[in-house]
CSV table of C-alpha atoms in Angstrom, one decimal:
chain,number,residue,atom,x,y,z
A,1,UNK,CA,0.0,0.0,0.0
A,2,UNK,CA,1.3,3.4,-1.0
A,3,UNK,CA,0.8,5.7,2.1
A,4,UNK,CA,3.1,8.6,1.2
A,5,UNK,CA,2.5,10.4,4.5
A,6,UNK,CA,4.5,13.4,3.4
A,7,UNK,CA,1.7,14.3,1.0
A,8,UNK,CA,-0.6,14.7,4.0
A,9,UNK,CA,2.0,16.3,6.3
A,10,UNK,CA,0.1,19.6,6.8
A,11,UNK,CA,-3.1,17.7,7.8
A,12,UNK,CA,-1.1,15.5,10.2
A,13,UNK,CA,0.6,18.5,11.8
A,14,UNK,CA,-2.8,20.2,12.1
A,15,UNK,CA,-4.5,17.2,13.7
A,16,UNK,CA,-1.6,16.6,16.2
A,17,UNK,CA,-1.7,20.3,17.1
A,18,UNK,CA,-5.5,20.2,17.4
A,19,UNK,CA,-5.3,17.3,19.9
A,20,UNK,CA,-2.7,19.3,21.8
A,21,UNK,CA,-5.0,22.3,22.0
A,22,UNK,CA,-7.9,20.1,23.1
A,23,UNK,CA,-5.8,18.7,26.0
A,24,UNK,CA,-4.3,22.1,27.0
A,25,UNK,CA,-7.8,23.6,27.0
A,26,UNK,CA,-9.0,20.9,29.5
A,27,UNK,CA,-6.6,22.3,32.1
A,28,UNK,CA,-7.0,26.0,31.3
A,29,UNK,CA,-9.2,28.2,33.4
A,30,UNK,CA,-11.4,30.9,31.9
A,31,UNK,CA,-9.0,33.5,33.0
A,32,UNK,CA,-6.2,31.9,31.1
A,33,UNK,CA,-8.2,31.1,28.0
A,34,UNK,CA,-5.8,33.2,26.0
A,35,UNK,CA,-3.4,30.2,26.1
A,36,UNK,CA,-5.9,28.3,23.9
A,37,UNK,CA,-6.2,31.3,21.7
A,38,UNK,CA,-2.5,31.6,20.9
A,39,UNK,CA,-2.0,27.9,20.7
A,40,UNK,CA,-4.7,27.7,18.1
A,41,UNK,CA,-3.2,30.5,16.0
A,42,UNK,CA,0.2,28.8,16.3
A,43,UNK,CA,-1.4,25.5,15.2
A,44,UNK,CA,-2.8,27.1,12.0
A,45,UNK,CA,0.5,28.8,11.3
A,46,UNK,CA,2.4,25.5,11.9
A,47,UNK,CA,0.1,23.8,9.3
A,48,UNK,CA,0.7,26.7,6.9
A,49,UNK,CA,4.5,26.5,7.3
A,50,UNK,CA,4.4,22.7,6.9
A,51,UNK,CA,2.5,23.2,3.7
A,52,UNK,CA,5.2,25.5,2.4
A,53,UNK,CA,8.0,23.2,3.6
A,54,UNK,CA,6.6,20.2,1.7
A,55,UNK,CA,5.5,22.2,-1.3
A,56,UNK,CA,6.0,20.1,-4.5
A,57,UNK,CA,5.9,21.2,-8.1
A,58,UNK,CA,4.8,17.7,-9.2
A,59,UNK,CA,1.5,16.1,-8.5
A,60,UNK,CA,1.6,13.2,-6.0
A,61,UNK,CA,-0.8,10.6,-4.6
A,62,UNK,CA,-1.2,9.2,-1.1
A,63,UNK,CA,-3.2,6.5,0.7
A,64,UNK,CA,-3.3,4.2,-2.3
A,65,UNK,CA,-4.7,6.9,-4.7
A,66,UNK,CA,-7.5,8.1,-2.4
A,67,UNK,CA,-5.6,11.4,-1.7
A,68,UNK,CA,-3.7,13.7,-4.0
A,69,UNK,CA,-1.5,16.7,-3.7
A,70,UNK,CA,-1.0,19.1,-6.6
A,71,UNK,CA,-0.7,22.8,-7.2
A,72,UNK,CA,-4.3,23.7,-6.7
A,73,UNK,CA,-4.7,21.7,-3.5
A,74,UNK,CA,-1.5,23.2,-2.0
A,75,UNK,CA,-2.5,26.8,-2.8
A,76,UNK,CA,-6.1,26.3,-1.5
A,77,UNK,CA,-5.0,24.6,1.8
A,78,UNK,CA,-2.4,27.4,2.4
A,79,UNK,CA,-5.2,29.9,2.0
A,80,UNK,CA,-7.4,28.0,4.4
A,81,UNK,CA,-4.7,27.8,7.1
A,82,UNK,CA,-3.6,31.5,6.9
A,83,UNK,CA,-7.3,32.7,6.7
A,84,UNK,CA,-8.3,30.7,9.7
A,85,UNK,CA,-5.4,32.1,11.7
A,86,UNK,CA,-6.4,35.6,10.8
A,87,UNK,CA,-10.0,34.9,11.8
A,88,UNK,CA,-8.8,33.8,15.2
A,89,UNK,CA,-7.1,37.1,15.7
A,90,UNK,CA,-10.3,39.0,14.7
A,91,UNK,CA,-12.6,36.9,16.8
A,92,UNK,CA,-10.8,37.2,20.2
A,93,UNK,CA,-12.3,40.6,21.3
A,94,UNK,CA,-15.7,39.7,20.0
A,95,UNK,CA,-15.8,36.3,21.6
A,96,UNK,CA,-14.8,37.8,24.9
A,97,UNK,CA,-17.5,40.4,24.8
A,98,UNK,CA,-20.1,37.8,23.8
A,99,UNK,CA,-19.1,35.3,26.5
A,100,UNK,CA,-17.9,32.9,23.8
A,101,UNK,CA,-14.2,32.9,24.5
A,102,UNK,CA,-14.0,29.2,24.9
A,103,UNK,CA,-11.9,26.4,23.5
A,104,UNK,CA,-14.8,24.8,21.6
A,105,UNK,CA,-14.7,27.7,19.1
A,106,UNK,CA,-11.1,27.1,18.2
A,107,UNK,CA,-11.2,23.3,18.1
A,108,UNK,CA,-14.3,23.1,16.0
A,109,UNK,CA,-12.8,25.6,13.6
A,110,UNK,CA,-9.7,23.5,13.3
A,111,UNK,CA,-11.7,20.3,12.8
A,112,UNK,CA,-13.6,22.2,10.0
A,113,UNK,CA,-10.2,23.3,8.5
A,114,UNK,CA,-9.1,19.7,8.5
A,115,UNK,CA,-12.3,18.7,6.7
A,116,UNK,CA,-11.7,21.3,4.1
A,117,UNK,CA,-8.2,20.0,3.6
A,118,UNK,CA,-9.5,16.5,3.0
A,119,UNK,CA,-12.1,17.8,0.5
A,120,UNK,CA,-9.5,19.8,-1.3
A,121,UNK,CA,-7.1,16.8,-1.7
A,122,UNK,CA,-9.7,14.1,-2.4
A,123,UNK,CA,-9.2,11.9,-5.4
A,124,UNK,CA,-12.1,9.6,-4.5
A,125,UNK,CA,-15.8,10.2,-3.8
A,126,UNK,CA,-15.6,8.6,-0.4
A,127,UNK,CA,-12.6,10.8,0.6
A,128,UNK,CA,-14.5,13.9,-0.6
A,129,UNK,CA,-17.6,12.9,1.3
A,130,UNK,CA,-15.7,12.3,4.6
A,131,UNK,CA,-14.1,15.7,4.3
A,132,UNK,CA,-17.4,17.4,3.5
A,133,UNK,CA,-19.1,15.8,6.5
A,134,UNK,CA,-16.3,16.7,8.9
A,135,UNK,CA,-16.6,20.3,7.7
A,136,UNK,CA,-20.4,20.3,7.9
A,137,UNK,CA,-20.7,18.7,11.4
A,138,UNK,CA,-18.2,21.2,12.8
A,139,UNK,CA,-20.1,24.1,11.3
A,140,UNK,CA,-23.4,22.8,12.8
A,141,UNK,CA,-21.9,22.8,16.3
A,142,UNK,CA,-20.2,26.2,15.8
A,143,UNK,CA,-23.4,27.9,14.8
A,144,UNK,CA,-25.1,26.7,18.1
A,145,UNK,CA,-22.1,27.7,20.3
A,146,UNK,CA,-24.1,30.5,21.9
A,147,UNK,CA,-26.4,28.2,23.8
A,148,UNK,CA,-28.6,30.9,25.3
A,149,UNK,CA,-29.5,32.4,21.8
A,150,UNK,CA,-32.7,31.2,20.3
A,151,UNK,CA,-31.6,32.7,16.9
A,152,UNK,CA,-28.4,30.7,16.9
A,153,UNK,CA,-30.1,27.4,17.8
A,154,UNK,CA,-32.7,28.0,15.1
A,155,UNK,CA,-30.1,28.7,12.5
A,156,UNK,CA,-28.1,25.6,13.5
A,157,UNK,CA,-31.2,23.4,13.2
A,158,UNK,CA,-32.1,24.9,9.8
A,159,UNK,CA,-28.6,24.4,8.5
A,160,UNK,CA,-28.4,20.8,9.9
A,161,UNK,CA,-31.7,19.8,8.3
A,162,UNK,CA,-30.9,21.3,4.9
A,163,UNK,CA,-27.3,20.1,5.1
A,164,UNK,CA,-28.4,16.6,5.8
A,165,UNK,CA,-30.7,16.7,2.8
A,166,UNK,CA,-27.8,18.0,0.6
A,167,UNK,CA,-25.6,15.2,1.9
A,168,UNK,CA,-28.2,12.6,1.1
A,169,UNK,CA,-28.6,14.1,-2.4
A,170,UNK,CA,-24.8,13.9,-2.9
A,171,UNK,CA,-24.7,10.3,-1.7
A,172,UNK,CA,-27.5,9.4,-4.0
A,173,UNK,CA,-25.7,10.9,-6.9
A,174,UNK,CA,-22.5,9.1,-6.0
A,175,UNK,CA,-24.3,5.8,-5.9
A,176,UNK,CA,-25.6,6.5,-9.4
A,177,UNK,CA,-22.1,7.3,-10.6
A,178,UNK,CA,-20.8,4.0,-9.1
A,179,UNK,CA,-23.7,2.1,-10.8
A,180,UNK,CA,-22.9,3.7,-14.1
A,181,UNK,CA,-19.1,3.4,-14.1
A,182,UNK,CA,-18.2,0.8,-11.5
A,183,UNK,CA,-15.7,3.0,-9.7
A,184,UNK,CA,-15.6,6.0,-7.3
A,185,UNK,CA,-12.1,7.2,-8.2
A,186,UNK,CA,-12.5,10.5,-10.2
A,187,UNK,CA,-9.8,9.4,-12.7
A,188,UNK,CA,-11.4,6.0,-13.2
A,189,UNK,CA,-14.8,7.5,-13.7
A,190,UNK,CA,-13.4,9.8,-16.3
A,191,UNK,CA,-11.6,7.0,-18.0
A,192,UNK,CA,-14.6,4.8,-18.1
A,193,UNK,CA,-16.7,7.6,-19.7
A,194,UNK,CA,-13.9,8.2,-22.3
A,195,UNK,CA,-13.9,4.5,-23.2
A,196,UNK,CA,-17.7,4.4,-23.4
A,197,UNK,CA,-17.9,1.8,-20.6
A,198,UNK,CA,-20.7,3.6,-18.7
A,199,UNK,CA,-24.4,3.8,-18.6
A,200,UNK,CA,-24.8,7.2,-20.1
A,201,UNK,CA,-28.2,8.2,-18.7
A,202,UNK,CA,-27.5,6.9,-15.3
A,203,UNK,CA,-24.2,8.9,-15.2
A,204,UNK,CA,-26.1,12.1,-16.4
A,205,UNK,CA,-28.6,11.6,-13.6
A,206,UNK,CA,-25.8,11.1,-11.0
A,207,UNK,CA,-24.1,14.3,-12.3
A,208,UNK,CA,-27.3,16.2,-11.8
A,209,UNK,CA,-27.7,15.1,-8.2
A,210,UNK,CA,-24.0,15.9,-7.5
A,211,UNK,CA,-24.4,19.4,-9.0
A,212,UNK,CA,-27.4,20.0,-6.8
A,213,UNK,CA,-25.4,19.1,-3.7
A,214,UNK,CA,-22.5,21.4,-4.8
A,215,UNK,CA,-25.0,24.3,-5.4
A,216,UNK,CA,-26.2,23.9,-1.8
A,217,UNK,CA,-22.6,24.1,-0.5
A,218,UNK,CA,-22.1,27.3,-2.6
A,219,UNK,CA,-25.4,28.7,-1.4
A,220,UNK,CA,-26.5,29.2,-5.0
A,221,UNK,CA,-30.2,29.8,-5.9
A,222,UNK,CA,-32.5,27.9,-5.5
A,223,UNK,CA,-30.4,26.1,-2.8
A,224,UNK,CA,-29.7,29.3,-0.9
A,225,UNK,CA,-32.5,29.2,1.8
A,226,UNK,CA,-30.0,28.5,4.6
A,227,UNK,CA,-27.6,31.4,3.9
A,228,UNK,CA,-29.4,34.5,5.2
A,229,UNK,CA,-30.8,32.7,8.3
A,230,UNK,CA,-27.4,31.2,9.2
A,231,UNK,CA,-25.5,34.5,8.7
A,232,UNK,CA,-28.0,36.4,10.8
A,233,UNK,CA,-28.5,33.8,13.5
A,234,UNK,CA,-24.9,32.6,13.9
A,235,UNK,CA,-22.5,34.6,16.1
A,236,UNK,CA,-20.5,37.0,13.9
A,237,UNK,CA,-17.2,35.2,14.5
A,238,UNK,CA,-18.9,32.0,13.2
A,239,UNK,CA,-20.6,33.7,10.3
A,240,UNK,CA,-17.2,35.1,9.3
A,241,UNK,CA,-15.8,31.5,9.2
A,242,UNK,CA,-18.8,30.1,7.2
A,243,UNK,CA,-18.7,33.0,4.8
A,244,UNK,CA,-15.0,32.8,3.9
A,245,UNK,CA,-12.8,29.6,4.0
A,246,UNK,CA,-15.4,27.0,2.8
A,247,UNK,CA,-15.8,29.0,-0.4
A,248,UNK,CA,-12.3,28.0,-1.8
A,249,UNK,CA,-12.9,24.5,-0.5
A,250,UNK,CA,-16.2,24.3,-2.4
A,251,UNK,CA,-14.4,25.7,-5.5
A,252,UNK,CA,-11.7,23.1,-5.5
A,253,UNK,CA,-14.2,20.4,-4.6
A,254,UNK,CA,-16.2,21.4,-7.7
A,255,UNK,CA,-12.9,21.4,-9.8
A,256,UNK,CA,-12.1,17.9,-8.5
A,257,UNK,CA,-15.4,16.3,-9.2
A,258,UNK,CA,-16.7,18.0,-12.3
A,259,UNK,CA,-13.7,19.1,-14.2
A,260,UNK,CA,-11.5,16.1,-13.4
A,261,UNK,CA,-14.1,13.5,-13.0
A,262,UNK,CA,-16.8,14.5,-15.5
A,263,UNK,CA,-14.9,16.3,-18.2
A,264,UNK,CA,-16.8,14.6,-21.0
A,265,UNK,CA,-20.1,15.6,-19.4
A,266,UNK,CA,-19.1,19.2,-19.4
A,267,UNK,CA,-21.9,20.3,-21.7
A,268,UNK,CA,-24.5,18.9,-19.3
A,269,UNK,CA,-23.3,20.4,-16.0
A,270,UNK,CA,-22.2,23.7,-17.5
A,271,UNK,CA,-25.7,24.4,-18.7
A,272,UNK,CA,-27.0,23.8,-15.2
A,273,UNK,CA,-24.2,26.1,-13.8
A,274,UNK,CA,-25.2,28.8,-16.3
A,275,UNK,CA,-28.7,28.8,-15.0
A,276,UNK,CA,-27.7,28.6,-11.3
A,277,UNK,CA,-25.2,31.4,-11.7
A,278,UNK,CA,-27.6,33.7,-13.5
A,279,UNK,CA,-30.3,33.1,-10.9
A,280,UNK,CA,-27.9,33.6,-8.0
A,281,UNK,CA,-26.8,37.0,-9.5
A,282,UNK,CA,-30.4,38.1,-9.9
A,283,UNK,CA,-31.9,36.9,-6.6
A,284,UNK,CA,-28.8,37.7,-4.5
A,285,UNK,CA,-28.5,41.3,-5.7
A,286,UNK,CA,-32.2,42.1,-5.7
A,287,UNK,CA,-32.8,40.6,-2.2
A,288,UNK,CA,-29.7,42.4,-0.8
A,289,UNK,CA,-31.1,45.8,-1.7
A,290,UNK,CA,-34.1,45.2,0.7
A,291,UNK,CA,-32.0,44.3,3.7
A,292,UNK,CA,-31.4,46.5,6.7
A,293,UNK,CA,-29.6,43.8,8.7
A,294,UNK,CA,-26.0,44.0,7.5
A,295,UNK,CA,-25.3,40.3,8.1
A,296,UNK,CA,-28.3,39.3,5.9
A,297,UNK,CA,-27.1,41.8,3.3
A,298,UNK,CA,-23.7,40.1,3.3
A,299,UNK,CA,-25.5,36.8,3.0
A,300,UNK,CA,-27.4,37.7,-0.1
A,301,UNK,CA,-24.2,39.4,-1.4
A,302,UNK,CA,-22.5,36.0,-0.9
A,303,UNK,CA,-25.2,34.4,-3.1
A,304,UNK,CA,-24.5,36.8,-5.9
A,305,UNK,CA,-20.7,36.4,-5.6
A,306,UNK,CA,-21.1,32.6,-5.7
A,307,UNK,CA,-23.0,33.1,-8.9
A,308,UNK,CA,-19.9,34.7,-10.4
A,309,UNK,CA,-17.8,31.7,-9.4
A,310,UNK,CA,-20.3,29.3,-10.9
A,311,UNK,CA,-20.2,31.2,-14.2
A,312,UNK,CA,-16.4,31.1,-14.2
A,313,UNK,CA,-16.6,27.3,-14.6
A,314,UNK,CA,-18.2,27.9,-18.1
A,315,UNK,CA,-14.8,28.9,-19.3
A,316,UNK,CA,-11.8,26.7,-20.0
A,317,UNK,CA,-8.5,27.0,-18.2
A,318,UNK,CA,-9.0,30.8,-18.0
A,319,UNK,CA,-12.3,30.2,-16.3
A,320,UNK,CA,-10.8,27.9,-13.7
A,321,UNK,CA,-8.1,30.5,-12.9
A,322,UNK,CA,-10.8,33.1,-12.5
A,323,UNK,CA,-12.8,30.9,-10.2
A,324,UNK,CA,-9.9,30.3,-7.8
A,325,UNK,CA,-8.8,33.9,-8.0
A,326,UNK,CA,-12.4,35.0,-7.2
A,327,UNK,CA,-12.6,32.6,-4.2
A,328,UNK,CA,-9.3,33.9,-2.8
A,329,UNK,CA,-10.6,37.5,-3.3
A,330,UNK,CA,-13.9,36.7,-1.6
A,331,UNK,CA,-12.1,35.2,1.4
A,332,UNK,CA,-10.1,38.4,1.9
A,333,UNK,CA,-13.2,40.6,1.4
A,334,UNK,CA,-15.3,38.5,3.8
A,335,UNK,CA,-12.7,38.2,6.5
A,336,UNK,CA,-12.0,42.0,6.5
A,337,UNK,CA,-15.7,42.9,6.4
A,338,UNK,CA,-16.7,40.6,9.2
A,339,UNK,CA,-13.6,41.7,11.1
A,340,UNK,CA,-14.8,45.3,11.2
A,341,UNK,CA,-18.3,44.1,12.3
A,342,UNK,CA,-16.7,42.2,15.2
A,343,UNK,CA,-14.7,45.2,16.2
A,344,UNK,CA,-17.8,47.5,16.2
A,345,UNK,CA,-19.7,44.9,18.3
A,346,UNK,CA,-19.4,45.1,22.1
A,347,UNK,CA,-20.8,43.5,25.2
A,348,UNK,CA,-24.6,43.7,25.2
A,349,UNK,CA,-24.7,45.1,21.6
A,350,UNK,CA,-23.9,43.3,18.4
A,351,UNK,CA,-23.3,45.2,15.1
A,352,UNK,CA,-26.4,43.7,13.4
A,353,UNK,CA,-27.9,46.5,11.4
A,354,UNK,CA,-26.5,48.9,8.8
A,355,UNK,CA,-27.5,51.8,11.1
A,356,UNK,CA,-25.0,50.4,13.7
A,357,UNK,CA,-22.2,51.5,11.5
A,358,UNK,CA,-23.5,55.1,11.5
A,359,UNK,CA,-20.6,57.6,11.9
A,360,UNK,CA,-17.9,54.9,12.0
A,361,UNK,CA,-15.5,57.4,10.3
A,362,UNK,CA,-15.9,59.7,13.3
A,363,UNK,CA,-15.3,56.9,15.8
A,364,UNK,CA,-12.3,55.4,14.0
A,365,UNK,CA,-11.2,56.6,10.5
A,366,UNK,CA,-9.0,53.5,9.9
A,367,UNK,CA,-11.7,50.9,10.5
A,368,UNK,CA,-14.1,52.9,8.3
A,369,UNK,CA,-11.4,53.0,5.5
A,370,UNK,CA,-10.9,49.2,5.8
A,371,UNK,CA,-14.7,48.7,5.5
A,372,UNK,CA,-14.7,51.1,2.5
A,373,UNK,CA,-12.1,49.0,0.7
A,374,UNK,CA,-14.1,45.9,1.4
A,375,UNK,CA,-17.4,47.3,0.1
A,376,UNK,CA,-15.8,48.9,-2.9
A,377,UNK,CA,-14.0,45.6,-3.7
A,378,UNK,CA,-17.3,43.7,-3.4
A,379,UNK,CA,-19.0,46.2,-5.6
A,380,UNK,CA,-16.2,45.7,-8.3
A,381,UNK,CA,-14.8,49.2,-8.2
A,382,UNK,CA,-11.3,49.5,-9.6
A,383,UNK,CA,-8.5,49.2,-8.7
A,384,UNK,CA,-9.5,46.7,-6.0
A,385,UNK,CA,-9.2,43.0,-6.1
A,386,UNK,CA,-13.0,42.5,-6.5
A,387,UNK,CA,-12.9,44.4,-9.7
A,388,UNK,CA,-10.2,42.2,-11.3
A,389,UNK,CA,-12.0,39.1,-10.0
A,390,UNK,CA,-15.2,40.0,-11.8
A,391,UNK,CA,-13.3,41.2,-14.9
A,392,UNK,CA,-11.5,37.8,-15.0
A,393,UNK,CA,-14.8,35.9,-14.9
A,394,UNK,CA,-16.3,38.2,-17.6
A,395,UNK,CA,-13.2,37.7,-19.8
A,396,UNK,CA,-13.6,33.9,-19.4
A,397,UNK,CA,-17.3,34.1,-20.3
A,398,UNK,CA,-16.6,36.2,-23.5
A,399,UNK,CA,-13.9,33.6,-24.5
A,400,UNK,CA,-16.2,30.6,-23.9
A,401,UNK,CA,-17.3,28.7,-26.9
A,402,UNK,CA,-21.0,29.2,-26.2
A,403,UNK,CA,-22.9,31.9,-28.0
A,404,UNK,CA,-25.1,32.6,-25.1
A,405,UNK,CA,-22.1,33.1,-22.8
A,406,UNK,CA,-21.7,36.7,-24.1
A,407,UNK,CA,-25.3,37.5,-23.0
A,408,UNK,CA,-24.5,36.0,-19.6
A,409,UNK,CA,-21.5,38.4,-19.3
A,410,UNK,CA,-23.7,41.4,-20.1
A,411,UNK,CA,-26.3,40.2,-17.5
A,412,UNK,CA,-23.5,39.8,-14.9
A,413,UNK,CA,-22.4,43.4,-15.6
A,414,UNK,CA,-25.9,44.7,-15.1
A,415,UNK,CA,-26.3,42.8,-11.8
A,416,UNK,CA,-23.0,44.2,-10.6
A,417,UNK,CA,-24.2,47.7,-11.2
A,418,UNK,CA,-27.4,46.9,-9.2
A,419,UNK,CA,-25.2,45.4,-6.4
A,420,UNK,CA,-23.1,48.5,-6.2
A,421,UNK,CA,-26.2,50.4,-4.8
A,422,UNK,CA,-26.4,48.5,-1.5
A,423,UNK,CA,-22.7,48.6,-0.9
A,424,UNK,CA,-22.5,52.4,-1.4
A,425,UNK,CA,-25.5,52.7,0.9
A,426,UNK,CA,-23.3,51.3,3.8
A,427,UNK,CA,-20.5,53.7,2.8
A,428,UNK,CA,-22.8,56.6,3.0
A,429,UNK,CA,-24.0,55.5,6.5
A,430,UNK,CA,-20.4,55.2,7.7
A,431,UNK,CA,-19.2,58.6,6.4
A,432,UNK,CA,-22.2,60.9,6.4
A,433,UNK,CA,-24.6,59.8,9.2
A,434,UNK,CA,-24.1,61.0,12.7
A,435,UNK,CA,-22.6,58.5,15.1
A,436,UNK,CA,-25.0,56.9,17.5
A,437,UNK,CA,-22.5,55.2,19.8
A,438,UNK,CA,-19.4,56.5,21.5
A,439,UNK,CA,-18.1,53.2,22.9
A,440,UNK,CA,-14.4,52.7,22.4
A,441,UNK,CA,-13.4,50.2,19.7
A,442,UNK,CA,-10.7,47.5,20.1
A,443,UNK,CA,-7.2,48.8,20.4
A,444,UNK,CA,-5.5,45.4,19.9
A,445,UNK,CA,-2.2,46.0,18.0
A,446,UNK,CA,-2.2,42.5,16.5
A,447,UNK,CA,-5.8,42.8,15.3
A,448,UNK,CA,-5.1,46.2,13.7
A,449,UNK,CA,-2.0,44.9,12.0
A,450,UNK,CA,-3.6,41.7,10.6
A,451,UNK,CA,-6.7,43.6,9.5
A,452,UNK,CA,-4.6,46.3,7.8
A,453,UNK,CA,-2.6,43.7,5.9
A,454,UNK,CA,-5.9,41.9,4.9
A,455,UNK,CA,-7.4,45.1,3.6
A,456,UNK,CA,-4.3,46.3,1.8
A,457,UNK,CA,-4.0,43.0,0.0
A,458,UNK,CA,-7.3,43.8,-1.6
A,459,UNK,CA,-5.6,46.9,-3.0
A,460,UNK,CA,-2.2,45.4,-3.9
A,461,UNK,CA,-3.6,42.3,-5.6
A,462,UNK,CA,-6.1,44.6,-7.4
A,463,UNK,CA,-3.4,46.8,-8.8
A,464,UNK,CA,-0.9,44.0,-9.4
A,465,UNK,CA,-3.1,40.9,-9.9
A,466,UNK,CA,-0.5,39.1,-12.0
A,467,UNK,CA,1.5,38.1,-8.9
A,468,UNK,CA,-1.4,36.0,-7.7
A,469,UNK,CA,-2.9,35.0,-11.1
A,470,UNK,CA,0.5,33.6,-12.2
A,471,UNK,CA,0.7,31.5,-9.1
A,472,UNK,CA,-2.8,30.2,-9.8
A,473,UNK,CA,-1.9,29.5,-13.4
A,474,UNK,CA,1.2,27.5,-12.4
A,475,UNK,CA,-0.8,25.7,-9.7
A,476,UNK,CA,-3.3,24.5,-12.4
A,477,UNK,CA,-0.5,23.4,-14.7
A,478,UNK,CA,0.9,21.3,-11.9
A,479,UNK,CA,-2.5,19.6,-11.2
A,480,UNK,CA,-3.8,16.2,-12.2
């Protein structure tokens, strides 16, 4: 049996560190909970450094072909580890104020990061499903961490019920693929389809069910029902996690299953993606305009952004590059945006509504500027990263071989213009409305430094996107 443990070294380091944090937290009092906090940040950074140390330019397999490491998986996992470490920094003041500064938050987030790593490196449907379930089960528990909150419990239950349904749909689709091809390895399914040794209609039906489950994980219309309720009901530090790292995991998960496993069925699932992407842009942007709760606004905004990622898969290699770039950009935007919301929240008062950001520029000009960069980037205003991400997707659509792809690109531009309205409304509230709260904001030096780097990356990678796009291009070249 070919184990090749070095291919899974980052996950092994993360799991060992996670068990260490679990044991340390058992003997840590509430007054010394900062020990768990810094150990958790150290664990994520250790996993990131391990990923860099074992970085390989050539694809490799592990665990008898069930697990693979290539350029895309290494880039995505590094993003997850560094993003989770940054989130831990943002979440500390918020969790302390909301009486959530407990070890469970960190250990569940690290379990979720491990699940995402397994999803990203899966070469087999069973491996992908195990990673997906580890991620999902961790998220269900994280949403319900605030046990005295009815909203959080309701959101966790809704997500659990709908998530279980999506998992069942995925399993049903996987069983059809196995029945059609006789294998669950992505490469073997693709080879069987290429050789014509498959039941064509059964395989198409299996692909349809798998696409539906993937659309749920993205939060695409019409599988988006859980997104606004979970964002609003979950604690902001948990909503920040749900709204960021899983997006790149879902993007690579889709790449693994559909692009590598069902390349010959591309015409079938790309049509479905075109419909899902267009509906997500339409519903996400129109629904966001009507929101006064900023977390629900971000939720519907997420739906529209996921529509862009789905449309990127209609392109060829350019589209895949655009999808991964967009996922990285959205992680940076989401982390910084929720980071500011956590800073503005305080004990007894959460930053829930757009009105809670009134006069933020008068309270702290730097935090207002960070949020300005985030909102402008989400709206696709140059020279920020969000603009180039949308431009890359539009470029991939125009270059696609489908005649209707050009009309989709025009539709996406119109929806982006509509979306700019609700982002600019928040900017107006921050800069032109009178402040309604004089409570001091967090003065943590580490938080300010990490948040500043996060926001400035949106500007730097927007002005100089080639530094990241070239890395993504090379990663795709060094993939299976």
